[in-house]
């Protein structure tokens, strides 16, 4: 299965206008394949000669894919806000399509812009030259400020403000690799697909919510007693990913990395358990 995202823009650079994104769809070759499957708008997405045609083609493509793969399409909110869906804050990890200077351009994984050519196996990326693409940054990437309360002399509360560093890029890179492994294990064991291949935190919580039931105490959730061991391993791997994010955001990237490695190990255990013992599908259909 394709492990890419495709983002669509008007213009290039940090102020480019985001039109929407497709999950699990890659570059020009993937888009051309969608066109061969019956989406006439896809050809215009790659070859539009004017802005109106490009925007209309992108809108039609996103609308069609939303009907085919519910949840695999993200578009700006009603007020035009980005509502960026992915874990990373830029398109640098996958494909960006943009209309600029009267033509469609593509950047593969943050590399130079190139003209799409779906007849080539690489979609035309091999002909790219020049500087790396300058892509928009979504979301707040500034260090977070937190206020702590310390009980000081004579029991008086003293507020302490501390600036928390942003999540290290190295953590995000490893997090993306582990998330793909966990997502693959979840899809293999549970027989389902989810829209966000990078498993951003909201997607992880949504998956857990679909698997767990109310537990023995208020606020606690657990797998049903009949759930196979492989499913328990998937749930554990997903929880490790969430815990890792919390530690990374809380200025403890070392422990966050340890939790990521645990998530990868447990995901592998889930796959092994599922291969060696495959009971009836869970949850019941």
CSV table of C-alpha atoms in Angstrom, one decimal:
chain,number,residue,atom,x,y,z
A,1,UNK,CA,0.0,0.0,0.0
A,2,UNK,CA,1.2,3.5,-0.8
A,3,UNK,CA,2.7,5.2,2.2
A,4,UNK,CA,2.5,8.8,1.0
A,5,UNK,CA,0.5,12.0,1.3
A,6,UNK,CA,-0.2,14.5,-1.5
A,7,UNK,CA,-0.8,18.2,-0.7
A,8,UNK,CA,-2.2,20.7,-3.2
A,9,UNK,CA,-1.3,24.4,-3.1
A,10,UNK,CA,-1.7,27.6,-5.1
A,11,UNK,CA,1.6,29.3,-5.3
A,12,UNK,CA,4.9,28.2,-3.7
A,13,UNK,CA,6.9,29.4,-0.7
A,14,UNK,CA,5.8,29.9,2.9
A,15,UNK,CA,2.7,31.8,2.0
A,16,UNK,CA,1.3,29.3,-0.5
A,17,UNK,CA,-2.4,28.7,-0.2
A,18,UNK,CA,-3.3,25.1,0.8
A,19,UNK,CA,-6.2,23.6,-1.1
A,20,UNK,CA,-6.3,20.2,0.5
A,21,UNK,CA,-4.6,16.8,0.9
A,22,UNK,CA,-5.0,13.2,0.1
A,23,UNK,CA,-3.7,10.4,2.4
A,24,UNK,CA,-2.1,7.3,1.0
A,25,UNK,CA,-1.7,8.8,-2.5
A,26,UNK,CA,1.7,9.8,-3.7
A,27,UNK,CA,3.1,11.7,-6.7
A,28,UNK,CA,2.1,12.1,-10.4
A,29,UNK,CA,2.1,8.4,-11.1
A,30,UNK,CA,-0.4,7.7,-8.4
A,31,UNK,CA,-2.6,10.6,-9.5
A,32,UNK,CA,-2.5,9.3,-13.1
A,33,UNK,CA,-3.5,5.9,-11.9
A,34,UNK,CA,-6.6,7.4,-10.2
A,35,UNK,CA,-7.3,9.0,-13.6
A,36,UNK,CA,-7.1,5.7,-15.4
A,37,UNK,CA,-9.6,4.4,-12.8
A,38,UNK,CA,-12.2,6.9,-14.1
A,39,UNK,CA,-11.4,10.3,-12.6
A,40,UNK,CA,-11.2,12.7,-15.5
A,41,UNK,CA,-10.3,15.6,-13.2
A,42,UNK,CA,-6.9,14.1,-12.4
A,43,UNK,CA,-5.5,14.9,-15.8
A,44,UNK,CA,-6.3,18.6,-15.2
A,45,UNK,CA,-4.6,18.4,-11.8
A,46,UNK,CA,-1.4,17.5,-13.5
A,47,UNK,CA,-1.7,19.5,-16.7
A,48,UNK,CA,-3.8,22.6,-16.0
A,49,UNK,CA,-2.7,25.7,-17.8
A,50,UNK,CA,-4.6,28.2,-15.8
A,51,UNK,CA,-5.4,28.7,-12.1
A,52,UNK,CA,-9.2,28.2,-12.4
A,53,UNK,CA,-8.8,24.9,-14.2
A,54,UNK,CA,-6.3,23.7,-11.6
A,55,UNK,CA,-8.4,24.7,-8.6
A,56,UNK,CA,-11.5,23.1,-10.1
A,57,UNK,CA,-9.7,19.9,-10.9
A,58,UNK,CA,-8.2,19.7,-7.4
A,59,UNK,CA,-11.7,20.3,-5.9
A,60,UNK,CA,-13.3,17.6,-8.1
A,61,UNK,CA,-10.5,15.1,-7.2
A,62,UNK,CA,-10.8,15.7,-3.5
A,63,UNK,CA,-14.6,15.4,-3.7
A,64,UNK,CA,-14.5,12.1,-5.6
A,65,UNK,CA,-11.8,10.6,-3.3
A,66,UNK,CA,-13.8,11.6,-0.2
A,67,UNK,CA,-16.7,9.6,-1.5
A,68,UNK,CA,-14.5,6.6,-2.3
A,69,UNK,CA,-12.2,6.7,0.8
A,70,UNK,CA,-14.1,8.3,3.6
A,71,UNK,CA,-11.6,10.2,5.9
A,72,UNK,CA,-8.7,10.0,3.5
A,73,UNK,CA,-9.3,13.6,2.3
A,74,UNK,CA,-8.7,16.8,4.3
A,75,UNK,CA,-9.6,20.3,3.1
A,76,UNK,CA,-9.4,23.8,4.8
A,77,UNK,CA,-12.2,24.6,7.3
A,78,UNK,CA,-15.2,26.8,6.5
A,79,UNK,CA,-13.3,30.0,7.3
A,80,UNK,CA,-10.3,28.9,5.3
A,81,UNK,CA,-8.2,27.8,8.3
A,82,UNK,CA,-5.6,25.2,7.6
A,83,UNK,CA,-6.6,22.6,10.1
A,84,UNK,CA,-3.4,20.8,9.2
A,85,UNK,CA,-4.0,17.0,9.5
A,86,UNK,CA,-0.6,15.5,9.7
A,87,UNK,CA,1.9,14.9,12.4
A,88,UNK,CA,4.6,16.9,10.7
A,89,UNK,CA,4.1,20.6,10.2
A,90,UNK,CA,5.1,20.8,6.6
A,91,UNK,CA,4.8,18.8,3.4
A,92,UNK,CA,8.5,18.1,3.4
A,93,UNK,CA,8.0,14.4,4.1
A,94,UNK,CA,5.9,13.6,1.0
A,95,UNK,CA,4.6,15.2,-2.2
A,96,UNK,CA,3.5,18.7,-2.8
A,97,UNK,CA,1.7,19.9,-5.9
A,98,UNK,CA,1.4,23.6,-6.6
A,99,UNK,CA,0.2,25.8,-9.4
A,100,UNK,CA,2.7,28.7,-10.0
A,101,UNK,CA,3.8,30.7,-13.0
A,102,UNK,CA,1.1,29.3,-15.2
A,103,UNK,CA,2.0,25.6,-14.7
A,104,UNK,CA,1.7,22.7,-12.2
A,105,UNK,CA,4.8,21.9,-10.3
A,106,UNK,CA,5.6,19.0,-8.0
A,107,UNK,CA,8.1,18.5,-5.1
A,108,UNK,CA,9.0,15.0,-4.0
A,109,UNK,CA,9.9,14.8,-0.3
A,110,UNK,CA,10.9,18.5,-0.1
A,111,UNK,CA,13.2,18.3,-3.1
A,112,UNK,CA,13.3,20.7,-6.1
A,113,UNK,CA,10.2,21.6,-8.0
A,114,UNK,CA,9.7,19.7,-11.3
A,115,UNK,CA,7.1,19.4,-14.0
A,116,UNK,CA,5.0,16.2,-13.5
A,117,UNK,CA,5.4,13.4,-16.1
A,118,UNK,CA,3.3,10.4,-15.2
A,119,UNK,CA,4.8,8.5,-18.1
A,120,UNK,CA,8.0,8.1,-16.2
A,121,UNK,CA,8.3,5.7,-13.3
A,122,UNK,CA,9.4,8.5,-11.0
A,123,UNK,CA,6.7,10.9,-12.2
A,124,UNK,CA,9.4,13.2,-13.5
A,125,UNK,CA,11.3,13.7,-10.2
A,126,UNK,CA,14.5,12.5,-11.8
A,127,UNK,CA,14.6,15.6,-13.9
A,128,UNK,CA,14.3,18.0,-10.9
A,129,UNK,CA,17.0,20.5,-10.4
A,130,UNK,CA,17.7,23.7,-8.4
A,131,UNK,CA,17.1,24.4,-4.7
A,132,UNK,CA,14.8,22.4,-2.5
A,133,UNK,CA,11.2,23.5,-2.4
A,134,UNK,CA,10.2,26.2,0.1
A,135,UNK,CA,7.0,24.9,1.6
A,136,UNK,CA,4.5,26.4,4.0
A,137,UNK,CA,4.7,25.6,7.7
A,138,UNK,CA,1.4,24.9,9.5
A,139,UNK,CA,0.7,25.1,13.1
A,140,UNK,CA,2.5,26.7,16.0
A,141,UNK,CA,6.2,25.7,16.0
A,142,UNK,CA,7.3,28.2,18.6
A,143,UNK,CA,8.4,26.9,22.0
A,144,UNK,CA,5.5,26.4,24.4
A,145,UNK,CA,5.4,28.3,27.7
A,146,UNK,CA,4.1,26.5,30.8
A,147,UNK,CA,3.5,27.8,34.3
A,148,UNK,CA,4.3,25.7,37.3
A,149,UNK,CA,3.5,26.4,41.0
A,150,UNK,CA,6.1,25.8,43.6
A,151,UNK,CA,5.3,25.9,47.3
A,152,UNK,CA,8.0,28.1,48.7
A,153,UNK,CA,9.0,29.5,52.0
A,154,UNK,CA,6.2,29.5,54.6
A,155,UNK,CA,4.0,27.6,52.2
A,156,UNK,CA,3.4,30.5,49.8
A,157,UNK,CA,2.7,29.4,46.2
A,158,UNK,CA,5.3,30.8,43.8
A,159,UNK,CA,4.5,30.7,40.0
A,160,UNK,CA,7.4,29.6,37.8
A,161,UNK,CA,7.2,30.2,34.1
A,162,UNK,CA,9.3,27.9,31.9
A,163,UNK,CA,9.7,27.7,28.1
A,164,UNK,CA,9.5,24.2,26.8
A,165,UNK,CA,11.7,23.4,23.7
A,166,UNK,CA,9.9,22.2,20.6
A,167,UNK,CA,9.9,18.5,19.8
A,168,UNK,CA,13.3,17.7,18.3
A,169,UNK,CA,13.3,17.0,14.6
A,170,UNK,CA,15.2,13.7,15.2
A,171,UNK,CA,12.3,12.5,17.4
A,172,UNK,CA,9.7,13.3,14.7
A,173,UNK,CA,11.8,11.5,12.1
A,174,UNK,CA,12.0,8.3,14.2
A,175,UNK,CA,8.4,8.8,15.2
A,176,UNK,CA,7.3,8.7,11.6
A,177,UNK,CA,9.2,5.4,11.0
A,178,UNK,CA,7.7,3.7,14.0
A,179,UNK,CA,4.2,5.0,13.3
A,180,UNK,CA,4.3,3.4,9.9
A,181,UNK,CA,5.3,0.1,11.5
A,182,UNK,CA,2.6,0.3,14.1
A,183,UNK,CA,0.0,1.3,11.4
A,184,UNK,CA,1.0,-1.6,9.3
A,185,UNK,CA,0.7,-4.0,12.2
A,186,UNK,CA,-2.7,-2.6,13.1
A,187,UNK,CA,-4.0,-2.9,9.5
A,188,UNK,CA,-2.6,-6.5,9.2
A,189,UNK,CA,-4.0,-7.7,12.5
A,190,UNK,CA,-7.3,-5.8,12.5
A,191,UNK,CA,-8.0,-5.9,8.8
A,192,UNK,CA,-8.8,-2.2,8.6
A,193,UNK,CA,-7.3,1.0,7.2
A,194,UNK,CA,-7.2,4.4,8.7
A,195,UNK,CA,-6.7,7.7,6.9
A,196,UNK,CA,-3.6,9.0,8.5
A,197,UNK,CA,-0.6,6.9,7.6
A,198,UNK,CA,1.6,8.9,10.0
A,199,UNK,CA,-0.7,8.1,12.9
A,200,UNK,CA,-1.1,11.6,14.4
A,201,UNK,CA,-2.3,11.6,18.0
A,202,UNK,CA,-6.0,12.2,17.1
A,203,UNK,CA,-5.9,9.2,14.8
A,204,UNK,CA,-4.3,7.0,17.5
A,205,UNK,CA,-7.0,8.0,20.0
A,206,UNK,CA,-9.8,7.3,17.4
A,207,UNK,CA,-8.4,3.8,16.7
A,208,UNK,CA,-8.2,3.0,20.4
A,209,UNK,CA,-11.7,4.3,21.0
A,210,UNK,CA,-13.0,1.8,18.3
A,211,UNK,CA,-11.2,-1.1,20.0
A,212,UNK,CA,-11.7,-0.5,23.7
A,213,UNK,CA,-14.8,-0.8,25.9
A,214,UNK,CA,-15.5,0.9,29.3
A,215,UNK,CA,-13.4,-0.7,32.0
A,216,UNK,CA,-13.9,-1.6,35.6
A,217,UNK,CA,-13.7,2.0,36.8
A,218,UNK,CA,-14.8,5.3,35.6
A,219,UNK,CA,-12.4,6.7,33.0
A,220,UNK,CA,-10.8,3.4,32.3
A,221,UNK,CA,-11.1,1.4,29.1
A,222,UNK,CA,-9.9,-2.0,28.2
A,223,UNK,CA,-10.1,-4.7,25.5
A,224,UNK,CA,-13.0,-7.2,25.8
A,225,UNK,CA,-12.0,-10.4,27.4
A,226,UNK,CA,-12.4,-12.3,24.1
A,227,UNK,CA,-10.0,-10.1,22.2
A,228,UNK,CA,-7.0,-12.1,20.8
A,229,UNK,CA,-3.4,-11.5,22.1
A,230,UNK,CA,-2.4,-9.9,18.8
A,231,UNK,CA,-5.1,-7.2,19.3
A,232,UNK,CA,-3.8,-6.5,22.8
A,233,UNK,CA,-0.3,-6.1,21.4
A,234,UNK,CA,-1.7,-3.6,18.8
A,235,UNK,CA,-3.4,-1.6,21.6
A,236,UNK,CA,-0.2,-1.6,23.6
A,237,UNK,CA,1.8,-0.3,20.7
A,238,UNK,CA,-0.6,2.5,20.0
A,239,UNK,CA,-0.5,3.5,23.7
A,240,UNK,CA,3.3,3.5,23.6
A,241,UNK,CA,3.1,6.0,20.6
A,242,UNK,CA,0.8,8.3,22.5
A,243,UNK,CA,3.0,8.1,25.7
A,244,UNK,CA,6.1,8.8,23.6
A,245,UNK,CA,4.5,12.0,22.2
A,246,UNK,CA,3.7,13.2,25.7
A,247,UNK,CA,7.3,12.7,26.9
A,248,UNK,CA,8.7,14.4,23.8
A,249,UNK,CA,6.4,17.4,24.3
A,250,UNK,CA,7.3,17.4,28.0
A,251,UNK,CA,11.1,17.9,27.3
A,252,UNK,CA,12.1,14.3,27.8
A,253,UNK,CA,13.0,13.1,24.3
A,254,UNK,CA,15.3,10.4,25.6
A,255,UNK,CA,12.5,8.5,27.3
A,256,UNK,CA,10.2,9.3,24.3
A,257,UNK,CA,12.6,7.5,22.0
A,258,UNK,CA,12.7,4.5,24.4
A,259,UNK,CA,8.9,4.3,24.2
A,260,UNK,CA,9.0,4.5,20.4
A,261,UNK,CA,11.3,1.5,20.3
A,262,UNK,CA,9.0,-0.3,22.7
A,263,UNK,CA,6.1,0.5,20.3
A,264,UNK,CA,8.0,-1.0,17.3
A,265,UNK,CA,8.9,-4.1,19.3
A,266,UNK,CA,5.3,-4.7,20.5
A,267,UNK,CA,3.9,-4.1,16.9
A,268,UNK,CA,6.2,-6.8,15.7
A,269,UNK,CA,4.9,-9.1,18.4
A,270,UNK,CA,1.4,-8.4,17.2
A,271,UNK,CA,2.2,-9.4,13.7
A,272,UNK,CA,3.9,-12.6,14.9
A,273,UNK,CA,1.0,-13.6,17.1
A,274,UNK,CA,-1.5,-13.0,14.4
A,275,UNK,CA,0.5,-15.1,11.9
A,276,UNK,CA,0.8,-18.0,14.3
A,277,UNK,CA,-2.7,-17.9,15.6
A,278,UNK,CA,-5.6,-16.4,13.6
A,279,UNK,CA,-8.9,-16.7,15.3
A,280,UNK,CA,-12.2,-15.3,14.0
A,281,UNK,CA,-12.0,-11.6,13.1
A,282,UNK,CA,-12.2,-9.2,16.0
A,283,UNK,CA,-14.2,-7.1,16.6
A,284,UNK,CA,-17.1,-9.3,15.4
A,285,UNK,CA,-18.6,-8.1,12.1
